[in-house]
PDB file of C-alpha atoms and ligand atoms in Angstrom:
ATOM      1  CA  UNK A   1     -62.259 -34.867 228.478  1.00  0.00           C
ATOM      2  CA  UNK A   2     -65.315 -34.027 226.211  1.00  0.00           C
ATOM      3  CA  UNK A   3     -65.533 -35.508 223.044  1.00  0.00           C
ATOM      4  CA  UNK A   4     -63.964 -33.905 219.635  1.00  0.00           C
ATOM      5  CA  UNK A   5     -66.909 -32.869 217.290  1.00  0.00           C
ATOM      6  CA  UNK A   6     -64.562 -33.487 214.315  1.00  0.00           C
ATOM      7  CA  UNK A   7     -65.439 -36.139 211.907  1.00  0.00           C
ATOM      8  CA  UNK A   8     -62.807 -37.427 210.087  1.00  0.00           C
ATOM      9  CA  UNK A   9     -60.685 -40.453 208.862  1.00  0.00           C
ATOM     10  CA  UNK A  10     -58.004 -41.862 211.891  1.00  0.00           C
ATOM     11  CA  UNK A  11     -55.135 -40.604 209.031  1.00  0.00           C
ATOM     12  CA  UNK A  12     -56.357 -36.617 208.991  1.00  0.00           C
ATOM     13  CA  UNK A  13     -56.701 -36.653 212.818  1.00  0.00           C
ATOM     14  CA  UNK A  14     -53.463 -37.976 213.601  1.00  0.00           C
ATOM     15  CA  UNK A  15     -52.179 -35.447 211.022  1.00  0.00           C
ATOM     16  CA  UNK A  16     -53.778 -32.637 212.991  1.00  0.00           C
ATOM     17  CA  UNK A  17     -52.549 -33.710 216.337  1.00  0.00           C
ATOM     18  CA  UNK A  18     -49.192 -34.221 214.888  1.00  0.00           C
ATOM     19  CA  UNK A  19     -49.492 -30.227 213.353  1.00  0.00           C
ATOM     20  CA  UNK A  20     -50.781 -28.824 216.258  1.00  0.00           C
ATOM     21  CA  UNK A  21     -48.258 -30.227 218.756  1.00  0.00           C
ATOM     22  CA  UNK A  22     -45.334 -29.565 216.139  1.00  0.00           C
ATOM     23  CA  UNK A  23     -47.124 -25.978 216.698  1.00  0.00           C
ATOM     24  CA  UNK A  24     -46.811 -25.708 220.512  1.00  0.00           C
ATOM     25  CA  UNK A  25     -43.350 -27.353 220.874  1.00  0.00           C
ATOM     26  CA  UNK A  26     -42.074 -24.422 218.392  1.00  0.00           C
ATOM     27  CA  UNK A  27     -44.148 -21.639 220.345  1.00  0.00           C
ATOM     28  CA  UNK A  28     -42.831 -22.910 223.717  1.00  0.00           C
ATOM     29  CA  UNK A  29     -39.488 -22.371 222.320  1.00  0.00           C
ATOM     30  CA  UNK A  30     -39.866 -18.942 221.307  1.00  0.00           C
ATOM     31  CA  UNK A  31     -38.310 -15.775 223.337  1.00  0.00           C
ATOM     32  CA  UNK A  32     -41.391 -13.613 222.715  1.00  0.00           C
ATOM     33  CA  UNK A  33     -40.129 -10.711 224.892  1.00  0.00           C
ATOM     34  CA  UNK A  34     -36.976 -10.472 222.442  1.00  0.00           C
ATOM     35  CA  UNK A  35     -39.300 -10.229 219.428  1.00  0.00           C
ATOM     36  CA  UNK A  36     -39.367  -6.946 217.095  1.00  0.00           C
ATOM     37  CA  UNK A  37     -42.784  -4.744 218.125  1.00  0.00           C
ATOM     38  CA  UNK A  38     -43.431  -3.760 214.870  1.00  0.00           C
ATOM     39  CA  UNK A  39     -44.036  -5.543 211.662  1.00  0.00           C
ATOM     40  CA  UNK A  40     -40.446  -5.161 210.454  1.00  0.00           C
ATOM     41  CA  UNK A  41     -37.960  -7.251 207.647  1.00  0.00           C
ATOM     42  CA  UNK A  42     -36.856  -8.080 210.373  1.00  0.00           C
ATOM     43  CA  UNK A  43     -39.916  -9.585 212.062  1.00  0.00           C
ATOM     44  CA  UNK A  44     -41.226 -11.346 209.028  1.00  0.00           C
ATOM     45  CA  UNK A  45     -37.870 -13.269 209.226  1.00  0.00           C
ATOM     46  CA  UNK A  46     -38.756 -14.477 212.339  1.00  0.00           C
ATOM     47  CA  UNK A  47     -42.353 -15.340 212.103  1.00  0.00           C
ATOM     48  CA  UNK A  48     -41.629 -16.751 208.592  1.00  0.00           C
ATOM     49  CA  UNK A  49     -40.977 -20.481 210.017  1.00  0.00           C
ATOM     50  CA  UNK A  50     -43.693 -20.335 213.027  1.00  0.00           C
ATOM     51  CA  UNK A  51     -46.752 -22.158 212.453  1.00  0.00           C
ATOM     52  CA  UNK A  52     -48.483 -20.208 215.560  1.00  0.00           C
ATOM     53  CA  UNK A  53     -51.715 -22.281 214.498  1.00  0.00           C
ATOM     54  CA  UNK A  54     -54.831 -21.636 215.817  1.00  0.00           C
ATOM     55  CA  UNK A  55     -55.136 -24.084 219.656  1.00  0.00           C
ATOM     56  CA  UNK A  56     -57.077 -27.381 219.222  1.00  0.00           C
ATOM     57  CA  UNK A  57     -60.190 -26.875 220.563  1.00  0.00           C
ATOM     58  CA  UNK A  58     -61.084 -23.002 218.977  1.00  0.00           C
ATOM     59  CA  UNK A  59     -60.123 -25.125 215.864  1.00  0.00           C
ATOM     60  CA  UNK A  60     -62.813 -27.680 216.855  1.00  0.00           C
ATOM     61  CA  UNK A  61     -65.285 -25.281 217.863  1.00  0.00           C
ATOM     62  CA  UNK A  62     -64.920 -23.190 214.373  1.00  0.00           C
ATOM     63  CA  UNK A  63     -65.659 -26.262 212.615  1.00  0.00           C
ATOM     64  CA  UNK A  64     -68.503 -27.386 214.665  1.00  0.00           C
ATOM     65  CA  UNK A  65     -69.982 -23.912 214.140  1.00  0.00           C
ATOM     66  CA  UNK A  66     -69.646 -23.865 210.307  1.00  0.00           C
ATOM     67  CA  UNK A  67     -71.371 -27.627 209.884  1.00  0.00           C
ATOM     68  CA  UNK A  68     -73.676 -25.818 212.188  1.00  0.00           C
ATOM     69  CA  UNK A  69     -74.494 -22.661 209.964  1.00  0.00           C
ATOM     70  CA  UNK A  70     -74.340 -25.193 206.905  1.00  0.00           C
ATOM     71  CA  UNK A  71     -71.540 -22.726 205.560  1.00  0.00           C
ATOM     72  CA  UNK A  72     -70.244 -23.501 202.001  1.00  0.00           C
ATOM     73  CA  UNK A  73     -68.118 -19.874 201.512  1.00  0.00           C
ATOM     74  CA  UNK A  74     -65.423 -19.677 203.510  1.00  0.00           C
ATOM     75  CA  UNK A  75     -62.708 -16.847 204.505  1.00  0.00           C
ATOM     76  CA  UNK A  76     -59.419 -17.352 206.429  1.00  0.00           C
ATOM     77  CA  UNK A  77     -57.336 -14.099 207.181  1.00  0.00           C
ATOM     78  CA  UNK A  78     -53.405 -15.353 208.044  1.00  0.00           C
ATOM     79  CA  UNK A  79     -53.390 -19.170 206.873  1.00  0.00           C
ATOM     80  CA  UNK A  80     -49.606 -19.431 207.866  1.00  0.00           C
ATOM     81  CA  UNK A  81     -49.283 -23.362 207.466  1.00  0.00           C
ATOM     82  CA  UNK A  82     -52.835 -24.138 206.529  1.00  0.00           C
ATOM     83  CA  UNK A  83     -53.790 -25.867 210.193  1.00  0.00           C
ATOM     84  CA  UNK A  84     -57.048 -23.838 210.744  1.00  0.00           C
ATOM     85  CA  UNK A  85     -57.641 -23.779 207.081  1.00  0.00           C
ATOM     86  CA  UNK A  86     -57.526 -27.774 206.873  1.00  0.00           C
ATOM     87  CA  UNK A  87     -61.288 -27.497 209.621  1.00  0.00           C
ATOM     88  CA  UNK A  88     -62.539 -25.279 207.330  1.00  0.00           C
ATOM     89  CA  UNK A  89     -62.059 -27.071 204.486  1.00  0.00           C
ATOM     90  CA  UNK A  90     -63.110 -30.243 206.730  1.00  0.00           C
ATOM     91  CA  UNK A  91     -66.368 -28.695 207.642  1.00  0.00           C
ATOM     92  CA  UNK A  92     -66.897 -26.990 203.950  1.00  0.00           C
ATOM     93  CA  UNK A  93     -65.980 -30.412 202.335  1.00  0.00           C
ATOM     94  CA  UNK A  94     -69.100 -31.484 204.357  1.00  0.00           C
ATOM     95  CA  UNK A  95     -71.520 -29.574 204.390  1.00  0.00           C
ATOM     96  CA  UNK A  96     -71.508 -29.785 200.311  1.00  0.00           C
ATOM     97  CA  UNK A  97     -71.415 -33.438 200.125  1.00  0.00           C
ATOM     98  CA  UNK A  98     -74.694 -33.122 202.890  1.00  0.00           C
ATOM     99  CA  UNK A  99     -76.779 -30.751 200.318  1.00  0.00           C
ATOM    100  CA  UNK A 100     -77.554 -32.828 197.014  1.00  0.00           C
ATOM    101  CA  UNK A 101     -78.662 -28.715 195.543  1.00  0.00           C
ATOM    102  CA  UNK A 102     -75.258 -27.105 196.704  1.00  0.00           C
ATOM    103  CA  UNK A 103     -72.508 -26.163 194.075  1.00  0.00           C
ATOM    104  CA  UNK A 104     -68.845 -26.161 194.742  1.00  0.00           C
ATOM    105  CA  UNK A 105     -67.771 -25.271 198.045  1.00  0.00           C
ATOM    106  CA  UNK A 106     -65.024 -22.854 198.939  1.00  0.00           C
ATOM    107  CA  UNK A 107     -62.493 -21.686 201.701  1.00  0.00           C
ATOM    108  CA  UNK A 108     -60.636 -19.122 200.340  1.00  0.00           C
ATOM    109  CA  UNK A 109     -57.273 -18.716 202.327  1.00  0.00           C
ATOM    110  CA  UNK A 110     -54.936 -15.780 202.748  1.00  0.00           C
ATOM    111  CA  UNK A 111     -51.343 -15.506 203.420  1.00  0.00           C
ATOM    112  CA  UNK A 112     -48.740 -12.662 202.783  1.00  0.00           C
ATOM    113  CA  UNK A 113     -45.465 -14.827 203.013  1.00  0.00           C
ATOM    114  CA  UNK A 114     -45.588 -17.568 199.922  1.00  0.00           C
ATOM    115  CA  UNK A 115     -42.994 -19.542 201.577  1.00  0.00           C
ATOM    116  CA  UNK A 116     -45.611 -20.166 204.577  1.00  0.00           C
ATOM    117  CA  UNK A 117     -48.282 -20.749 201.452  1.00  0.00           C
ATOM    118  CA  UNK A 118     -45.798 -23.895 199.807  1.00  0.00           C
ATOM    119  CA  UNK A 119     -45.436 -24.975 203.318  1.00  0.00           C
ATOM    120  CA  UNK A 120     -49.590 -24.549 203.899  1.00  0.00           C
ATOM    121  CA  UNK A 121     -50.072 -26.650 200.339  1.00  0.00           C
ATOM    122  CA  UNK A 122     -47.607 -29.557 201.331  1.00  0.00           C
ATOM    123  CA  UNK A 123     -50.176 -30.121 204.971  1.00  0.00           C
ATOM    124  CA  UNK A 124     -52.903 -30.251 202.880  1.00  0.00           C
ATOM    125  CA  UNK A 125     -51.540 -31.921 200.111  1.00  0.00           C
ATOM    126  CA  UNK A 126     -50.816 -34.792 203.577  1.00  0.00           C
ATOM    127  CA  UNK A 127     -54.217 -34.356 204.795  1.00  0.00           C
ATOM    128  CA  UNK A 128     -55.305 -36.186 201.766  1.00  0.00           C
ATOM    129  CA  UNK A 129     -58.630 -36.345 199.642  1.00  0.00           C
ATOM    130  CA  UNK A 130     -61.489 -35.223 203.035  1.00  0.00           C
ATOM    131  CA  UNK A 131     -59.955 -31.846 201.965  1.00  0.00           C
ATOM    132  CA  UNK A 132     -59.384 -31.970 198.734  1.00  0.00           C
ATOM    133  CA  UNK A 133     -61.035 -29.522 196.040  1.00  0.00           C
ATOM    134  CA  UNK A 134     -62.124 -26.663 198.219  1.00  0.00           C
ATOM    135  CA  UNK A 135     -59.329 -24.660 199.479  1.00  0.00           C
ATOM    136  CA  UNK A 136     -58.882 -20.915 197.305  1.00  0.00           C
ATOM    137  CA  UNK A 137     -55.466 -19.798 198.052  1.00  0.00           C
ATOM    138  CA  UNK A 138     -54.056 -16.458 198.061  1.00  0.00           C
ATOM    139  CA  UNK A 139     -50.486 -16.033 198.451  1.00  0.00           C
ATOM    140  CA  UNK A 140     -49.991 -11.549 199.429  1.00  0.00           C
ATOM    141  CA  UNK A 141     -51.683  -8.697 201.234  1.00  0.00           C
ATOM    142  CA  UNK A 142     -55.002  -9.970 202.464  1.00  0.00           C
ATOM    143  CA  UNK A 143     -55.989  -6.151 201.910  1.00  0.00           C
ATOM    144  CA  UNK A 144     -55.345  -6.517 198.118  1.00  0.00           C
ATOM    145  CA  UNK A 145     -56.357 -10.162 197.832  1.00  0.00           C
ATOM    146  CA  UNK A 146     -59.523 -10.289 199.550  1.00  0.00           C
ATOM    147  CA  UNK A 147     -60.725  -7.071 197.467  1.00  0.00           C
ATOM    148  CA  UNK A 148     -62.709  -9.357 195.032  1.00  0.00           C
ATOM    149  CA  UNK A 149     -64.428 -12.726 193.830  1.00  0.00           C
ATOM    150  CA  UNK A 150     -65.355 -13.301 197.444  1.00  0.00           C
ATOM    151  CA  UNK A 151     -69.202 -14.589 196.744  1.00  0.00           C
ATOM    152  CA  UNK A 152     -71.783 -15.001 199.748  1.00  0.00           C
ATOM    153  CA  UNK A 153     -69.805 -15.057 202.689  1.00  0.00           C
ATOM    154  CA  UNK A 154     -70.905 -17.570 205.369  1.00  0.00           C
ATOM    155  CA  UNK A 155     -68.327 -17.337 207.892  1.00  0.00           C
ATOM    156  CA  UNK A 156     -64.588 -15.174 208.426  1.00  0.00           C
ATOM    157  CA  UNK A 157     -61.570 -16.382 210.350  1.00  0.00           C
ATOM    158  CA  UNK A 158     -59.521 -13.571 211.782  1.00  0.00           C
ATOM    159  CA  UNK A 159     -56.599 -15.052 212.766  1.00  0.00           C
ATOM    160  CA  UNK A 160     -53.665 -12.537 211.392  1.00  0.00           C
ATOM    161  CA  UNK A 161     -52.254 -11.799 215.003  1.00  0.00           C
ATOM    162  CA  UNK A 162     -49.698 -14.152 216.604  1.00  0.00           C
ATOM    163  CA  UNK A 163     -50.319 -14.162 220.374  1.00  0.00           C
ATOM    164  CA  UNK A 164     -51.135 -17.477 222.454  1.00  0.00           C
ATOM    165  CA  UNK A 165     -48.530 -17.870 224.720  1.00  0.00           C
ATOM    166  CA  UNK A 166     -47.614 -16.211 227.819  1.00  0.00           C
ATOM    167  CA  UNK A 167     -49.446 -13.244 228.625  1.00  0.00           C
ATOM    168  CA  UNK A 168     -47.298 -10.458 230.199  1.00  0.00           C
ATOM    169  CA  UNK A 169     -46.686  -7.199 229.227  1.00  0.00           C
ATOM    170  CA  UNK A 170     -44.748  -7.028 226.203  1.00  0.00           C
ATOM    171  CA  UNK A 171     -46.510  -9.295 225.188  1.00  0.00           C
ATOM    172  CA  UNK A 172     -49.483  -6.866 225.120  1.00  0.00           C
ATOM    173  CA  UNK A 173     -47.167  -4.689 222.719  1.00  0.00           C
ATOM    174  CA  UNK A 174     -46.343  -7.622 220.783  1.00  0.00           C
ATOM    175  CA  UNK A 175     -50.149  -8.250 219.719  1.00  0.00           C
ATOM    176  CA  UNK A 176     -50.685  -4.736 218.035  1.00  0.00           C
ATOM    177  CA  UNK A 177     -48.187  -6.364 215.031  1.00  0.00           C
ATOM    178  CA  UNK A 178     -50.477  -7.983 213.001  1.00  0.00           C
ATOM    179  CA  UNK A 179     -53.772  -6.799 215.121  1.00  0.00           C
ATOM    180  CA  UNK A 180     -54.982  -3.897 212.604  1.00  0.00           C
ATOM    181  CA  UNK A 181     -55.276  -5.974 209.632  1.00  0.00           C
ATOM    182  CA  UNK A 182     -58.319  -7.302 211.239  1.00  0.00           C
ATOM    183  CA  UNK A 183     -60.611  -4.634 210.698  1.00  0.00           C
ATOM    184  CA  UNK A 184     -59.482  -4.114 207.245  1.00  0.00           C
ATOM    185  CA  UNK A 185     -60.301  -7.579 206.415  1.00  0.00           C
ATOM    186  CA  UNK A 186     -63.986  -6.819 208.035  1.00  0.00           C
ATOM    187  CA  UNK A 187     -64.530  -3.938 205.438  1.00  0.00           C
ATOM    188  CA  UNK A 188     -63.185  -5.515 202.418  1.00  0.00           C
ATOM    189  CA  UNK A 189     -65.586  -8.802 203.613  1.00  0.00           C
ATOM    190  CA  UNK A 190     -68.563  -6.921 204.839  1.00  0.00           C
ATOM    191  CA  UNK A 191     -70.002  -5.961 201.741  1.00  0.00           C
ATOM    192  CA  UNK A 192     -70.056 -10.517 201.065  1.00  0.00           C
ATOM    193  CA  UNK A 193     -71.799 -11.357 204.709  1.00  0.00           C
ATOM    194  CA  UNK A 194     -74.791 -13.426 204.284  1.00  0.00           C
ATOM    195  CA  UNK A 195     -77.195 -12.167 207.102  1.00  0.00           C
ATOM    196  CA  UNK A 196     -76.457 -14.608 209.806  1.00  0.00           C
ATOM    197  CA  UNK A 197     -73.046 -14.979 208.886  1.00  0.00           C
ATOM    198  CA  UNK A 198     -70.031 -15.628 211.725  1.00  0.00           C
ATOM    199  CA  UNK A 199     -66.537 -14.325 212.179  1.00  0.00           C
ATOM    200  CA  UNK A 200     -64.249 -15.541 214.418  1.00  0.00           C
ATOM    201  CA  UNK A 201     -61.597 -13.312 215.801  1.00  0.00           C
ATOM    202  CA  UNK A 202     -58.668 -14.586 218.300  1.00  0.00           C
ATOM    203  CA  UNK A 203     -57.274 -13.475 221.704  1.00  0.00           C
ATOM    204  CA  UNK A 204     -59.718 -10.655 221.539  1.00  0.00           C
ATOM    205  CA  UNK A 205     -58.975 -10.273 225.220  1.00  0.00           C
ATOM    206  CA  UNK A 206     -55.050 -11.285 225.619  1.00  0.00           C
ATOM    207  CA  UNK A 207     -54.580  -8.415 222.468  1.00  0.00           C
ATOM    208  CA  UNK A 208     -57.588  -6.448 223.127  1.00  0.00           C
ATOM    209  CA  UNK A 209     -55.225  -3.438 222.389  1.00  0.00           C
ATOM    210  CA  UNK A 210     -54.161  -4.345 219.257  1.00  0.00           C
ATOM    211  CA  UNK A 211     -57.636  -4.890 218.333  1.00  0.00           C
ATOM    212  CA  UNK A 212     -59.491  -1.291 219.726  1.00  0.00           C
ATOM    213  CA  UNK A 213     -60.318  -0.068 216.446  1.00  0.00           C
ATOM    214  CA  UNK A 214     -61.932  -3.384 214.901  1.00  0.00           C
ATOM    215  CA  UNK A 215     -64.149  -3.679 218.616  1.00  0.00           C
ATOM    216  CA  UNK A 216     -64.833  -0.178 218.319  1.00  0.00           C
ATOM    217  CA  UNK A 217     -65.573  -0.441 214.940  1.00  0.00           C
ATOM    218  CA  UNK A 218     -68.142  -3.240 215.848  1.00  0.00           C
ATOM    219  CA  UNK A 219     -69.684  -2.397 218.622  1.00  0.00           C
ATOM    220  CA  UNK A 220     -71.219   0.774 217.262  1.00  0.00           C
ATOM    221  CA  UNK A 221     -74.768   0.785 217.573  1.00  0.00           C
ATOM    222  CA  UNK A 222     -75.318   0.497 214.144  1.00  0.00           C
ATOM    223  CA  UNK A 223     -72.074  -1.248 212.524  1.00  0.00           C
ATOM    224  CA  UNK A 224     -74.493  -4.046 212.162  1.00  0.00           C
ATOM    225  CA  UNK A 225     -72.411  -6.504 214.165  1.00  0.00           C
ATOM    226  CA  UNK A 226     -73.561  -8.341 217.248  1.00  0.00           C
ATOM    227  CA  UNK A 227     -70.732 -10.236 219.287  1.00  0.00           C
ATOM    228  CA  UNK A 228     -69.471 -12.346 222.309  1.00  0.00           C
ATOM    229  CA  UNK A 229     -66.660 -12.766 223.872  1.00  0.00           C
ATOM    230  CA  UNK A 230     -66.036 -16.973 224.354  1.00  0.00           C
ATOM    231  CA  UNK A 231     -63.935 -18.266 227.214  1.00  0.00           C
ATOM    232  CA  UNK A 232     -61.360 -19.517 225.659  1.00  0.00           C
ATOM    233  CA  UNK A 233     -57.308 -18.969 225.793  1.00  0.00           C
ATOM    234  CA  UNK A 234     -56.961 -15.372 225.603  1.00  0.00           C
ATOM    235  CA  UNK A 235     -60.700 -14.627 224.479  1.00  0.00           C
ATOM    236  CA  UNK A 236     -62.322 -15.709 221.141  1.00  0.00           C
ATOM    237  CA  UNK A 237     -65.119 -13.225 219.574  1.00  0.00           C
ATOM    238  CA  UNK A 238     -67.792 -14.925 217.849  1.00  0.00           C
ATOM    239  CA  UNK A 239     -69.715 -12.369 215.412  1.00  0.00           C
ATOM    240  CA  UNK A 240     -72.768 -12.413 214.103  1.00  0.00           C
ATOM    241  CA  UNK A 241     -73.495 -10.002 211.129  1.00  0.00           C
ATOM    242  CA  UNK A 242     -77.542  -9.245 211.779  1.00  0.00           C
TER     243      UNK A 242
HETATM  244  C1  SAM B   1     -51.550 -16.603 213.566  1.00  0.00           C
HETATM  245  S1  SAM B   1     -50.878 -16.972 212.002  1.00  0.00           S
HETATM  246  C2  SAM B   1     -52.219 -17.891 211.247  1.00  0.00           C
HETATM  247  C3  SAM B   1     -52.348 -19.281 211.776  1.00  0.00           C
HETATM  248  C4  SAM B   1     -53.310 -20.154 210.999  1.00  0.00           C
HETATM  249  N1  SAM B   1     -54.632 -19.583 210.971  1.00  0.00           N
HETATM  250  C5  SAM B   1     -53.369 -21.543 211.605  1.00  0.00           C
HETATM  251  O1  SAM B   1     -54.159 -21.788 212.518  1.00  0.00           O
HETATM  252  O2  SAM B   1     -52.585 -22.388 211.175  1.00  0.00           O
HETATM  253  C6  SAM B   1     -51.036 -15.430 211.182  1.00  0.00           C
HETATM  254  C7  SAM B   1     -50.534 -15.419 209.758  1.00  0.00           C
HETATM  255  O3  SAM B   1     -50.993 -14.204 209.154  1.00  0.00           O
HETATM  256  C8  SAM B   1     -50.043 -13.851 208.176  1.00  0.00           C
HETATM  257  N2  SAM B   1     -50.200 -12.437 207.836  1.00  0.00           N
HETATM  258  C9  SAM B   1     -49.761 -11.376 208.532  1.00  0.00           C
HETATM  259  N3  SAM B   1     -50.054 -10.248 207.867  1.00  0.00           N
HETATM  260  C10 SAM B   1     -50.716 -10.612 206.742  1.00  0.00           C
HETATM  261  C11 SAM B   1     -51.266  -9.885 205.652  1.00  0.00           C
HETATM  262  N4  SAM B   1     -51.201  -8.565 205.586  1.00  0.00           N
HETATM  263  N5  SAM B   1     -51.862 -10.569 204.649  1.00  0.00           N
HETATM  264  C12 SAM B   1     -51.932 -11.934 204.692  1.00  0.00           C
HETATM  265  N6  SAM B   1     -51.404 -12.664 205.703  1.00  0.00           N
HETATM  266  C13 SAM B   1     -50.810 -12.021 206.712  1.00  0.00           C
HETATM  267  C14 SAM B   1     -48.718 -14.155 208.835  1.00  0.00           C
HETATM  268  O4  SAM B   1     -47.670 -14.305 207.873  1.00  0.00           O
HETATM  269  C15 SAM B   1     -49.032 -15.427 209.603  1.00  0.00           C
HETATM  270  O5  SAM B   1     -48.592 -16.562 208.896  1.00  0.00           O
END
């Protein structure tokens, strides 16, 4: 097995691997065909006690890629129980303490359900002090709290849709939920993008419905945007703003 490029204290990565499989035992448990295919009351009640955390290794690889890009502004679209958010913070947390110049660094998380926020605050709160200080969060509508006091943008997480487990077809249906609040977090963040700067987007392939309009939107020859699709689980985009 290749090597983790996280560095951190034995107590945060036990943490992690204890989130992350408390994560998969949950999803594996989950009748995903029975699931409402819109984003009803009905649901939110559902999804309001899932972690559906981004897998292990597209965690690892986001933070290797922000110590990489030396990124000190952070945003995270759908934080749910703060697993993601606790590598960006990680790799944020870093990066600062690396650069005697740098000011305060920042990951500024958004979640819609504040129940899933208190939840999110209590893992971090347990991750202890590697995190500590850095981590902005926004309990609503990412497309009212992501409108301002963004600053220079080094890297998005689009991680607002819900699919990692197995692909079928109504599955495909499933993904178009929380899908289109990806490219309205692109717009409202554009406008902050350092040149060079990276989003991230999950399962671009697996819900590559749900996400036509944000690809589309994209890959226009001159939407500025440049991107890949990585080979992991379902498909992860990497972006690079020009
Ligand atoms: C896939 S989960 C995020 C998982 C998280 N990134 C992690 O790895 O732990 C998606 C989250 O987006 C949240 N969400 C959905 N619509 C949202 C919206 N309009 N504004 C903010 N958060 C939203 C959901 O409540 C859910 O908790």
């Amino acid at each position: 097995m290749a090597p983790s490029p996280l560095t951190a204290s034995p107590h945060l990565q036990a943490h992690l691997k204890a989130l992350h499989s408390q994560s998969s035992v949950q999803e594996s448990g989950l009748d995903w065909a029975s699931l409402p295919k819109q984003c009803t009351d009905a649901f939110d009640d559902i999804m309001r006690d899932k972690f559906i955390a981004l897998d292990q290794d597209k965690c690892e690889l986001i933070y290797h890629v922000l110590r990489s890009i030396n990124a000190k502004t952070v945003v995270e679209a759908g934080t749910s129980f703060g697993v993601s958010t606790i590598y960006l913070a990680l790799a944020v947390a870093q990066n600062v303490a690396r650069d005697s110049q740098a000011q305060q660094g920042r990951v500024i998380a958004t979640e819609k359900e504040p129940s899933k926020a208190s939840v999110a605050r209590e893992n971090w709160e347990r991750a202890g002090d590697e995190i500590q200080g850095v981590i902005d969060l926004r309990v609503g509508d990412l497309r009212e709290t992501l409108e301002k006091d963004l600053g220079t943008v080094d890297f998005l997480l689009l991680d607002s849709e819900y699919i990692s487990h197995p692909f079928d077809g109504p599955l495909l249906t499933l993904s178009s939920v929380w899908t289109p609040l990806a490219l309205p977090a692109v717009k409202l963040v554009k406008p902050y993008l350092r040149p060079g700067a990276v989003i991230m987007a999950d399962n671009t392939l697996m819900a590559n419905v749900g996400y036509e309009e944000l690809l589309a939107y994209l890959d226009a020859p001159d939407s500025g945007f440049r991107r890949v699709t990585l080979p992991y689980t379902g498909g992860l985009d990497m972006i690079i703003y020009q």
